[in-house]
mmCIF file of C-alpha atoms and ligand atoms in Angstrom:
data_model
loop_
_atom_site.group_PDB
_atom_site.id
_atom_site.type_symbol
_atom_site.label_atom_id
_atom_site.label_comp_id
_atom_site.label_asym_id
_atom_site.label_seq_id
_atom_site.Cartn_x
_atom_site.Cartn_y
_atom_site.Cartn_z
ATOM 1 C CA UNK A 1 0.000 0.000 0.000
ATOM 2 C CA UNK A 2 1.309 3.432 -0.927
ATOM 3 C CA UNK A 3 -0.308 6.256 1.063
ATOM 4 C CA UNK A 4 -0.105 9.967 0.368
ATOM 5 C CA UNK A 5 2.431 10.303 3.166
ATOM 6 C CA UNK A 6 4.105 8.397 5.966
ATOM 7 C CA UNK A 7 5.193 10.243 9.061
ATOM 8 C CA UNK A 8 8.938 10.288 9.536
ATOM 9 C CA UNK A 9 10.037 8.252 12.549
ATOM 10 C CA UNK A 10 13.483 8.934 13.988
ATOM 11 C CA UNK A 11 15.371 5.962 15.471
ATOM 12 C CA UNK A 12 13.550 4.950 18.659
ATOM 13 C CA UNK A 13 16.836 5.024 20.625
ATOM 14 C CA UNK A 14 17.263 8.677 19.715
ATOM 15 C CA UNK A 15 13.721 9.488 20.795
ATOM 16 C CA UNK A 16 14.106 7.658 24.118
ATOM 17 C CA UNK A 17 17.423 9.419 24.729
ATOM 18 C CA UNK A 18 15.592 12.761 24.576
ATOM 19 C CA UNK A 19 12.637 11.467 26.592
ATOM 20 C CA UNK A 20 15.101 10.251 29.236
ATOM 21 C CA UNK A 21 16.125 13.881 29.814
ATOM 22 C CA UNK A 22 12.527 14.745 30.688
ATOM 23 C CA UNK A 23 12.433 11.753 33.060
ATOM 24 C CA UNK A 24 15.714 12.793 34.681
ATOM 25 C CA UNK A 25 14.279 16.205 35.466
ATOM 26 C CA UNK A 26 10.804 14.832 36.168
ATOM 27 C CA UNK A 27 9.500 17.705 34.082
ATOM 28 C CA UNK A 28 6.898 17.136 31.352
ATOM 29 C CA UNK A 29 5.504 20.528 30.359
ATOM 30 C CA UNK A 30 5.386 24.287 31.085
ATOM 31 C CA UNK A 31 8.247 25.121 28.753
ATOM 32 C CA UNK A 32 10.892 22.792 30.081
ATOM 33 C CA UNK A 33 14.453 22.344 28.935
ATOM 34 C CA UNK A 34 13.543 20.360 25.802
ATOM 35 C CA UNK A 35 11.035 22.914 24.466
ATOM 36 C CA UNK A 36 13.543 25.700 24.991
ATOM 37 C CA UNK A 37 16.319 23.730 23.311
ATOM 38 C CA UNK A 38 14.045 22.879 20.382
ATOM 39 C CA UNK A 39 13.190 26.562 19.973
ATOM 40 C CA UNK A 40 16.859 27.540 19.991
ATOM 41 C CA UNK A 41 17.710 24.939 17.338
ATOM 42 C CA UNK A 42 14.750 25.851 15.136
ATOM 43 C CA UNK A 43 15.471 29.577 15.386
ATOM 44 C CA UNK A 44 18.994 28.941 14.121
ATOM 45 C CA UNK A 45 17.867 26.572 11.373
ATOM 46 C CA UNK A 46 15.004 28.773 10.198
ATOM 47 C CA UNK A 47 16.976 32.002 10.546
ATOM 48 C CA UNK A 48 14.394 33.882 12.621
ATOM 49 C CA UNK A 49 14.874 36.121 15.655
ATOM 50 C CA UNK A 50 11.736 35.093 17.514
ATOM 51 C CA UNK A 51 9.416 32.105 17.586
ATOM 52 C CA UNK A 52 7.335 30.244 20.123
ATOM 53 C CA UNK A 53 6.673 26.544 19.714
ATOM 54 C CA UNK A 54 3.025 25.656 20.348
ATOM 55 C CA UNK A 55 0.851 22.556 20.737
ATOM 56 C CA UNK A 56 -0.388 22.600 17.129
ATOM 57 C CA UNK A 57 -0.617 24.845 14.069
ATOM 58 C CA UNK A 58 -4.215 25.964 14.621
ATOM 59 C CA UNK A 59 -3.914 27.615 18.054
ATOM 60 C CA UNK A 60 -1.374 30.178 16.740
ATOM 61 C CA UNK A 61 -3.841 31.127 13.982
ATOM 62 C CA UNK A 62 -6.512 31.612 16.642
ATOM 63 C CA UNK A 63 -4.160 33.645 18.836
ATOM 64 C CA UNK A 64 -3.171 35.895 15.920
ATOM 65 C CA UNK A 65 -6.812 36.391 14.915
ATOM 66 C CA UNK A 66 -7.855 37.068 18.516
ATOM 67 C CA UNK A 67 -5.198 39.775 18.839
ATOM 68 C CA UNK A 68 -5.356 41.323 15.350
ATOM 69 C CA UNK A 69 -8.707 40.300 13.842
ATOM 70 C CA UNK A 70 -10.863 42.053 16.450
ATOM 71 C CA UNK A 71 -14.058 40.445 15.204
ATOM 72 C CA UNK A 72 -13.757 42.092 11.798
ATOM 73 C CA UNK A 73 -13.587 40.860 8.232
ATOM 74 C CA UNK A 74 -10.584 38.747 7.310
ATOM 75 C CA UNK A 75 -9.582 38.567 3.678
ATOM 76 C CA UNK A 76 -8.534 34.982 3.056
ATOM 77 C CA UNK A 77 -7.888 32.222 0.557
ATOM 78 C CA UNK A 78 -10.454 29.528 -0.241
ATOM 79 C CA UNK A 79 -7.693 27.075 -1.193
ATOM 80 C CA UNK A 80 -6.096 25.794 2.023
ATOM 81 C CA UNK A 81 -6.669 23.280 4.766
ATOM 82 C CA UNK A 82 -9.967 23.891 6.587
ATOM 83 C CA UNK A 83 -8.135 25.172 9.702
ATOM 84 C CA UNK A 84 -7.434 28.480 7.936
ATOM 85 C CA UNK A 85 -11.134 29.269 7.546
ATOM 86 C CA UNK A 86 -12.297 27.529 10.721
ATOM 87 C CA UNK A 87 -9.916 29.608 12.873
ATOM 88 C CA UNK A 88 -11.460 32.808 11.460
ATOM 89 C CA UNK A 89 -15.016 31.721 12.243
ATOM 90 C CA UNK A 90 -13.965 30.279 15.631
ATOM 91 C CA UNK A 91 -12.594 33.712 16.599
ATOM 92 C CA UNK A 92 -15.892 35.376 15.652
ATOM 93 C CA UNK A 93 -14.394 37.060 12.621
ATOM 94 C CA UNK A 94 -15.907 36.909 9.134
ATOM 95 C CA UNK A 95 -13.996 35.269 6.288
ATOM 96 C CA UNK A 96 -14.091 37.243 3.039
ATOM 97 C CA UNK A 97 -12.760 34.998 0.310
ATOM 98 C CA UNK A 98 -10.610 36.204 -2.549
ATOM 99 C CA UNK A 99 -9.998 33.751 -5.385
ATOM 100 C CA UNK A 100 -6.609 32.168 -6.074
ATOM 101 C CA UNK A 101 -4.115 32.380 -8.893
ATOM 102 C CA UNK A 102 -4.652 29.418 -11.260
ATOM 103 C CA UNK A 103 -0.966 28.460 -11.430
ATOM 104 C CA UNK A 104 0.600 29.563 -8.134
ATOM 105 C CA UNK A 105 -2.529 28.412 -6.228
ATOM 106 C CA UNK A 106 -2.014 31.176 -3.630
ATOM 107 C CA UNK A 107 -4.432 34.060 -3.062
ATOM 108 C CA UNK A 108 -4.730 36.312 -6.140
ATOM 109 C CA UNK A 109 -3.219 39.544 -4.844
ATOM 110 C CA UNK A 110 -4.729 41.541 -7.727
ATOM 111 C CA UNK A 111 -8.225 40.821 -6.368
ATOM 112 C CA UNK A 112 -7.557 41.724 -2.732
ATOM 113 C CA UNK A 113 -8.184 45.479 -2.832
ATOM 114 C CA UNK A 114 -11.692 45.065 -4.256
ATOM 115 C CA UNK A 115 -12.609 42.962 -1.211
ATOM 116 C CA UNK A 116 -11.487 45.488 1.426
ATOM 117 C CA UNK A 117 -14.230 47.262 3.398
ATOM 118 C CA UNK A 118 -14.175 49.476 6.493
ATOM 119 C CA UNK A 119 -14.604 46.281 8.569
ATOM 120 C CA UNK A 120 -11.498 44.566 7.189
ATOM 121 C CA UNK A 121 -8.810 44.048 9.833
ATOM 122 C CA UNK A 122 -6.462 41.411 8.409
ATOM 123 C CA UNK A 123 -5.351 39.473 5.387
ATOM 124 C CA UNK A 124 -4.848 35.773 6.231
ATOM 125 C CA UNK A 125 -3.223 33.957 3.322
ATOM 126 C CA UNK A 126 -1.668 30.494 3.001
ATOM 127 C CA UNK A 127 1.709 29.704 1.444
ATOM 128 C CA UNK A 128 -0.036 26.692 -0.009
ATOM 129 C CA UNK A 129 2.141 23.591 -0.546
ATOM 130 C CA UNK A 130 5.083 25.748 0.549
ATOM 131 C CA UNK A 131 4.660 28.112 -2.417
ATOM 132 C CA UNK A 132 4.986 31.678 -1.109
ATOM 133 C CA UNK A 133 2.146 34.160 -1.642
ATOM 134 C CA UNK A 134 2.980 37.361 -3.551
ATOM 135 C CA UNK A 135 4.337 38.710 -0.270
ATOM 136 C CA UNK A 136 5.600 42.092 -1.505
ATOM 137 C CA UNK A 137 2.309 42.988 -3.212
ATOM 138 C CA UNK A 138 0.229 41.782 -0.265
ATOM 139 C CA UNK A 139 2.273 43.756 2.207
ATOM 140 C CA UNK A 140 2.034 46.912 0.068
ATOM 141 C CA UNK A 141 -1.776 46.581 0.032
ATOM 142 C CA UNK A 142 -1.837 45.984 3.780
ATOM 143 C CA UNK A 143 0.282 49.041 4.433
ATOM 144 C CA UNK A 144 -1.863 51.228 2.211
ATOM 145 C CA UNK A 145 -5.085 50.158 3.935
ATOM 146 C CA UNK A 146 -3.682 49.784 7.439
ATOM 147 C CA UNK A 147 -4.317 46.034 7.703
ATOM 148 C CA UNK A 148 -2.426 43.247 9.430
ATOM 149 C CA UNK A 149 -1.004 40.341 7.452
ATOM 150 C CA UNK A 150 -1.069 36.826 8.876
ATOM 151 C CA UNK A 151 0.427 33.945 6.916
ATOM 152 C CA UNK A 152 -0.706 30.393 7.466
ATOM 153 C CA UNK A 153 2.721 28.944 6.764
ATOM 154 C CA UNK A 154 1.813 25.416 7.920
ATOM 155 C CA UNK A 155 3.396 23.977 4.747
ATOM 156 C CA UNK A 156 6.358 26.316 4.579
ATOM 157 C CA UNK A 157 8.904 24.934 7.074
ATOM 158 C CA UNK A 158 12.362 25.838 5.783
ATOM 159 C CA UNK A 159 11.104 27.782 2.747
ATOM 160 C CA UNK A 160 13.125 30.854 1.853
ATOM 161 C CA UNK A 161 12.016 33.723 -0.351
ATOM 162 C CA UNK A 162 14.452 36.306 -1.697
ATOM 163 C CA UNK A 163 17.092 34.894 0.638
ATOM 164 C CA UNK A 164 14.990 35.321 3.738
ATOM 165 C CA UNK A 165 13.056 32.916 5.881
ATOM 166 C CA UNK A 166 9.442 32.913 4.683
ATOM 167 C CA UNK A 167 8.492 33.287 8.364
ATOM 168 C CA UNK A 168 9.976 36.795 8.344
ATOM 169 C CA UNK A 169 7.157 38.073 6.113
ATOM 170 C CA UNK A 170 3.882 39.511 7.382
ATOM 171 C CA UNK A 171 3.017 40.576 10.929
ATOM 172 C CA UNK A 172 2.531 36.975 12.017
ATOM 173 C CA UNK A 173 3.350 33.610 10.491
ATOM 174 C CA UNK A 174 2.230 30.262 11.839
ATOM 175 C CA UNK A 175 3.512 26.748 11.168
ATOM 176 C CA UNK A 176 2.284 23.227 11.884
ATOM 177 C CA UNK A 177 4.476 20.441 13.246
ATOM 178 C CA UNK A 178 1.730 17.810 12.858
ATOM 179 C CA UNK A 179 2.995 14.255 12.289
ATOM 180 C CA UNK A 180 2.205 14.449 8.566
ATOM 181 C CA UNK A 181 4.083 17.689 8.003
ATOM 182 C CA UNK A 182 7.648 18.091 6.735
ATOM 183 C CA UNK A 183 9.124 18.649 10.210
ATOM 184 C CA UNK A 184 7.068 17.306 13.080
ATOM 185 C CA UNK A 185 6.741 16.894 16.828
ATOM 186 C CA UNK A 186 3.784 14.454 16.620
ATOM 187 C CA UNK A 187 1.396 17.307 17.352
ATOM 188 C CA UNK A 188 2.856 20.788 17.425
ATOM 189 C CA UNK A 189 3.312 24.094 15.686
ATOM 190 C CA UNK A 190 4.879 27.507 15.995
ATOM 191 C CA UNK A 191 4.182 31.197 15.761
ATOM 192 C CA UNK A 192 6.459 33.934 14.437
ATOM 193 C CA UNK A 193 6.230 37.719 14.713
ATOM 194 C CA UNK A 194 8.562 40.686 14.322
ATOM 195 C CA UNK A 195 7.004 43.404 16.502
ATOM 196 C CA UNK A 196 8.203 43.189 20.103
ATOM 197 C CA UNK A 197 4.841 44.104 21.628
ATOM 198 C CA UNK A 198 3.014 41.601 19.457
ATOM 199 C CA UNK A 199 5.565 38.920 20.358
ATOM 200 C CA UNK A 200 4.874 39.536 24.034
ATOM 201 C CA UNK A 201 1.099 39.419 23.542
ATOM 202 C CA UNK A 202 1.305 36.207 21.536
ATOM 203 C CA UNK A 203 3.607 34.638 24.070
ATOM 204 C CA UNK A 204 1.402 35.345 27.078
ATOM 205 C CA UNK A 205 -1.719 34.409 25.103
ATOM 206 C CA UNK A 206 -0.376 30.862 24.636
ATOM 207 C CA UNK A 207 0.172 30.501 28.411
ATOM 208 C CA UNK A 208 -3.189 31.518 29.947
ATOM 209 C CA UNK A 209 -2.126 35.174 29.948
ATOM 210 C CA UNK A 210 0.296 34.626 32.846
ATOM 211 C CA UNK A 211 2.695 37.419 33.778
ATOM 212 C CA UNK A 212 3.817 35.733 36.983
ATOM 213 C CA UNK A 213 2.309 32.846 38.949
ATOM 214 C CA UNK A 214 -0.311 35.153 40.466
ATOM 215 C CA UNK A 215 -0.863 37.887 37.912
ATOM 216 C CA UNK A 216 -1.866 38.238 34.307
ATOM 217 C CA UNK A 217 -1.086 40.404 31.278
ATOM 218 C CA UNK A 218 -4.459 39.588 29.765
ATOM 219 C CA UNK A 219 -6.620 36.838 28.335
ATOM 220 C CA UNK A 220 -4.947 33.612 27.335
ATOM 221 C CA UNK A 221 -5.443 29.974 26.403
ATOM 222 C CA UNK A 222 -3.277 26.877 26.604
ATOM 223 C CA UNK A 223 -1.068 26.698 23.533
ATOM 224 C CA UNK A 224 1.889 25.019 25.243
ATOM 225 C CA UNK A 225 3.636 21.964 23.871
ATOM 226 C CA UNK A 226 4.866 19.161 26.159
ATOM 227 C CA UNK A 227 8.421 17.946 26.716
ATOM 228 C CA UNK A 228 7.450 14.586 25.166
ATOM 229 C CA UNK A 229 6.496 16.304 21.927
ATOM 230 C CA UNK A 230 9.623 18.445 22.056
ATOM 231 C CA UNK A 231 11.646 15.222 22.473
ATOM 232 C CA UNK A 232 10.150 13.920 19.218
ATOM 233 C CA UNK A 233 10.935 17.255 17.556
ATOM 234 C CA UNK A 234 14.570 17.200 18.710
ATOM 235 C CA UNK A 235 14.947 13.631 17.429
ATOM 236 C CA UNK A 236 13.336 14.430 14.049
ATOM 237 C CA UNK A 237 15.353 17.642 13.744
ATOM 238 C CA UNK A 238 18.601 15.639 13.665
ATOM 239 C CA UNK A 239 17.421 14.128 10.353
ATOM 240 C CA UNK A 240 16.193 17.365 8.753
ATOM 241 C CA UNK A 241 18.822 17.388 5.999
ATOM 242 C CA UNK A 242 18.164 13.705 5.233
ATOM 243 C CA UNK A 243 14.388 14.337 5.101
ATOM 244 C CA UNK A 244 14.666 17.239 2.660
ATOM 245 C CA UNK A 245 17.230 15.461 0.473
ATOM 246 C CA UNK A 246 15.093 12.306 0.263
ATOM 247 C CA UNK A 247 11.989 14.313 -0.639
ATOM 248 C CA UNK A 248 13.915 16.185 -3.312
ATOM 249 C CA UNK A 249 14.810 12.845 -4.904
ATOM 250 C CA UNK A 250 11.097 11.934 -5.057
ATOM 251 C CA UNK A 251 10.144 15.344 -6.505
ATOM 252 C CA UNK A 252 12.922 15.159 -9.116
ATOM 253 C CA UNK A 253 11.722 11.634 -9.948
ATOM 254 C CA UNK A 254 8.131 12.783 -10.598
ATOM 255 C CA UNK A 255 9.431 15.760 -12.584
ATOM 256 C CA UNK A 256 11.357 13.386 -14.851
ATOM 257 C CA UNK A 257 8.701 10.656 -15.147
ATOM 258 C CA UNK A 258 5.363 12.480 -15.452
ATOM 259 C CA UNK A 259 3.930 13.548 -18.800
ATOM 260 C CA UNK A 260 3.133 17.244 -18.417
ATOM 261 C CA UNK A 261 1.203 17.478 -21.658
ATOM 262 C CA UNK A 262 -1.816 16.056 -19.797
ATOM 263 C CA UNK A 263 -1.392 17.329 -16.290
ATOM 264 C CA UNK A 264 -0.147 20.601 -14.901
ATOM 265 C CA UNK A 265 2.263 21.299 -12.080
ATOM 266 C CA UNK A 266 1.989 24.086 -9.520
ATOM 267 C CA UNK A 267 4.128 27.030 -10.583
ATOM 268 C CA UNK A 268 6.706 27.956 -7.946
ATOM 269 C CA UNK A 269 7.124 31.644 -7.290
ATOM 270 C CA UNK A 270 10.406 33.130 -8.515
ATOM 271 C CA UNK A 271 13.055 33.704 -5.858
ATOM 272 C CA UNK A 272 11.870 30.732 -3.812
ATOM 273 C CA UNK A 273 13.964 28.083 -2.142
ATOM 274 C CA UNK A 274 11.267 25.440 -1.814
ATOM 275 C CA UNK A 275 10.967 22.608 0.734
ATOM 276 C CA UNK A 276 9.581 19.678 -1.342
ATOM 277 C CA UNK A 277 6.595 19.478 0.982
ATOM 278 C CA UNK A 278 3.844 18.349 -1.449
ATOM 279 C CA UNK A 279 3.526 17.250 -5.063
ATOM 280 C CA UNK A 280 0.227 18.629 -6.365
ATOM 281 C CA UNK A 281 -0.821 17.994 -9.975
ATOM 282 C CA UNK A 282 -3.825 19.426 -11.801
ATOM 283 C CA UNK A 283 -5.896 17.325 -14.183
ATOM 284 C CA UNK A 284 -7.833 18.843 -17.086
ATOM 285 C CA UNK A 285 -11.178 17.768 -15.637
ATOM 286 C CA UNK A 286 -12.535 16.210 -12.453
ATOM 287 C CA UNK A 287 -13.575 13.174 -14.520
ATOM 288 C CA UNK A 288 -9.941 12.656 -15.545
ATOM 289 C CA UNK A 289 -8.896 12.913 -11.909
ATOM 290 C CA UNK A 290 -11.537 10.431 -10.736
ATOM 291 C CA UNK A 291 -10.630 7.972 -13.454
ATOM 292 C CA UNK A 292 -6.938 8.175 -12.526
ATOM 293 C CA UNK A 293 -7.748 7.921 -8.833
ATOM 294 C CA UNK A 294 -9.653 4.662 -9.459
ATOM 295 C CA UNK A 295 -6.795 3.173 -11.424
ATOM 296 C CA UNK A 296 -4.288 4.190 -8.731
ATOM 297 C CA UNK A 297 -6.513 2.687 -6.023
ATOM 298 C CA UNK A 298 -6.698 -0.576 -7.969
ATOM 299 C CA UNK A 299 -2.893 -0.655 -7.559
ATOM 300 C CA UNK A 300 -3.093 0.139 -3.817
ATOM 301 C CA UNK A 301 -1.862 3.710 -4.359
ATOM 302 C CA UNK A 302 -3.734 6.325 -2.373
ATOM 303 C CA UNK A 303 -3.038 9.969 -3.231
ATOM 304 C CA UNK A 304 -5.193 12.687 -1.635
ATOM 305 C CA UNK A 305 -7.507 15.314 -3.020
ATOM 306 C CA UNK A 306 -5.749 18.208 -1.251
ATOM 307 C CA UNK A 307 -7.505 20.622 -0.990
ATOM 308 C CA UNK A 308 -11.087 19.768 -1.627
ATOM 309 C CA UNK A 309 -13.656 21.236 -1.119
ATOM 310 C CA UNK A 310 -12.893 24.872 -1.811
ATOM 311 C CA UNK A 311 -13.339 26.532 1.597
ATOM 312 C CA UNK A 312 -15.903 29.119 0.430
ATOM 313 C CA UNK A 313 -18.313 26.152 0.201
ATOM 314 C CA UNK A 314 -18.033 24.786 3.769
ATOM 315 C CA UNK A 315 -21.415 24.865 5.540
ATOM 316 C CA UNK A 316 -20.619 27.500 8.194
ATOM 317 C CA UNK A 317 -19.580 30.343 5.865
ATOM 318 C CA UNK A 318 -21.436 32.522 3.409
ATOM 319 C CA UNK A 319 -18.828 32.537 0.677
ATOM 320 C CA UNK A 320 -19.207 34.060 -2.778
ATOM 321 C CA UNK A 321 -18.511 31.756 -5.726
ATOM 322 C CA UNK A 322 -14.768 31.318 -6.313
ATOM 323 C CA UNK A 323 -14.450 29.978 -9.848
ATOM 324 C CA UNK A 324 -10.684 29.361 -9.886
ATOM 325 C CA UNK A 325 -10.440 27.796 -6.438
ATOM 326 C CA UNK A 326 -13.515 25.617 -6.987
ATOM 327 C CA UNK A 327 -12.134 24.416 -10.302
ATOM 328 C CA UNK A 328 -8.665 23.745 -8.872
ATOM 329 C CA UNK A 329 -10.136 21.953 -5.828
ATOM 330 C CA UNK A 330 -12.021 19.581 -8.149
ATOM 331 C CA UNK A 331 -8.945 18.865 -10.308
ATOM 332 C CA UNK A 332 -6.017 18.727 -7.857
ATOM 333 C CA UNK A 333 -4.356 15.602 -6.553
ATOM 334 C CA UNK A 334 -1.363 15.436 -4.209
ATOM 335 C CA UNK A 335 0.859 12.509 -5.106
ATOM 336 C CA UNK A 336 2.556 10.238 -2.557
ATOM 337 C CA UNK A 337 5.662 11.963 -1.193
ATOM 338 C CA UNK A 338 7.625 10.741 1.814
ATOM 339 C CA UNK A 339 11.040 9.530 2.923
ATOM 340 C CA UNK A 340 11.355 5.901 1.850
ATOM 341 C CA UNK A 341 9.139 6.069 -1.252
ATOM 342 C CA UNK A 342 11.056 3.924 -3.749
ATOM 343 C CA UNK A 343 11.938 4.755 -7.326
ATOM 344 C CA UNK A 344 9.988 1.717 -8.580
ATOM 345 C CA UNK A 345 6.877 3.133 -6.881
ATOM 346 C CA UNK A 346 7.422 6.478 -8.579
ATOM 347 C CA UNK A 347 7.661 4.674 -11.897
ATOM 348 C CA UNK A 348 4.417 2.782 -11.270
ATOM 349 C CA UNK A 349 2.538 5.876 -10.098
ATOM 350 C CA UNK A 350 3.785 7.920 -13.052
ATOM 351 C CA UNK A 351 2.955 5.180 -15.564
ATOM 352 C CA UNK A 352 -0.633 4.979 -14.325
ATOM 353 C CA UNK A 353 -1.062 8.761 -14.383
ATOM 354 C CA UNK A 354 0.538 9.113 -17.827
ATOM 355 C CA UNK A 355 -1.719 6.436 -19.329
ATOM 356 C CA UNK A 356 -5.023 8.219 -18.824
ATOM 357 C CA UNK A 357 -6.795 9.036 -22.056
HETATM 358 C C1 LIG B 401 -1.931 21.240 8.922
HETATM 359 C C2 LIG B 401 -2.472 22.585 8.635
HETATM 360 C C3 LIG B 401 -2.982 23.417 9.650
HETATM 361 C C4 LIG B 401 -3.264 22.928 11.034
HETATM 362 O O1 LIG B 401 -2.179 22.472 11.719
HETATM 363 P P1 LIG B 401 -2.407 21.524 12.982
HETATM 364 O O2 LIG B 401 -1.006 21.414 13.533
HETATM 365 O O3 LIG B 401 -2.935 20.216 12.477
HETATM 366 O O4 LIG B 401 -3.327 22.215 13.917
HETATM 367 C C5 LIG B 401 -3.350 24.715 9.334
HETATM 368 N N1 LIG B 401 -3.253 25.174 8.076
HETATM 369 C C6 LIG B 401 -2.790 24.412 7.067
HETATM 370 C C7 LIG B 401 -2.691 25.000 5.698
HETATM 371 C C8 LIG B 401 -2.417 23.074 7.303
HETATM 372 O O5 LIG B 401 -2.018 22.304 6.295
#
């Protein structure tokens, strides 16, 4: 059976070595030694000045929207994982969808200004599949209209744009360290910000608002990650170069084997150092996709229809029609991509995809 992804497991001895440190200190949460060490290592690797590791990639979206969204309208992409939209609604803000670019698959920056009203507070866009949004254009619009920019960068671990960490763009970026993501802690995530006051607010928000044991800066929730999850992260982190190199081999394999006269690849934005996080392909029609999906299933190959449905159609939003996103959502398939996927499997997958009529 070939799934869409397999979570990367570091050697168990390495994991238990890190877990042992938590046992030695008898300390399992509340930002122990392992969480702090993980943060230090990730800050160096990702080339950012400030980050806080959290218990997943959704809580940081909620924290950012709580602090910056202020119950207003949030301009957002309909082509993302459901968490992007759900976090907006969960924080009592209103999602205002703007359609995506048909090749980059990120929010279409040329359509953003038309969607701004006097209730707009933020733009929340996703660097979908690790492909950066048009960050310069988006930030120029935000500046002009006095809006905050939040990037759901759940897919963008390690991505660089114009020689900078992608997490350095926008007011806030968030990442997910879920087991299926490129770098993982089992469950986990992170938040990034540049403004010192915002950093402080985000930090206390993820720890119940605590200032000291007995006093509070303000409202907070529990966004803390445990030492056991940090132990997994530290063990996975030691293989980061191996993980990226192995995924690059798979991506290069698909690039060489697939017939791009029938299917289309996502276009990577110029100036991007990508992370090989997903391999999305677009079929001409949904019928072509479904036919291919059946033939792959018959060979025990299970890609995923990421992302479907288009988020303007989920039942708890009143979204306008988004022709590009809805069309892409019907025609997109993410191909199996993980460390340990063999070349023979790539050949089989590619042969099946190339043979559709
Ligand atoms: C995975 C993902 C999230 C949510 O992350 P969790 O760690 O599972 O909470 C949010 N946005 C996008 C685009 C994702 O892919």
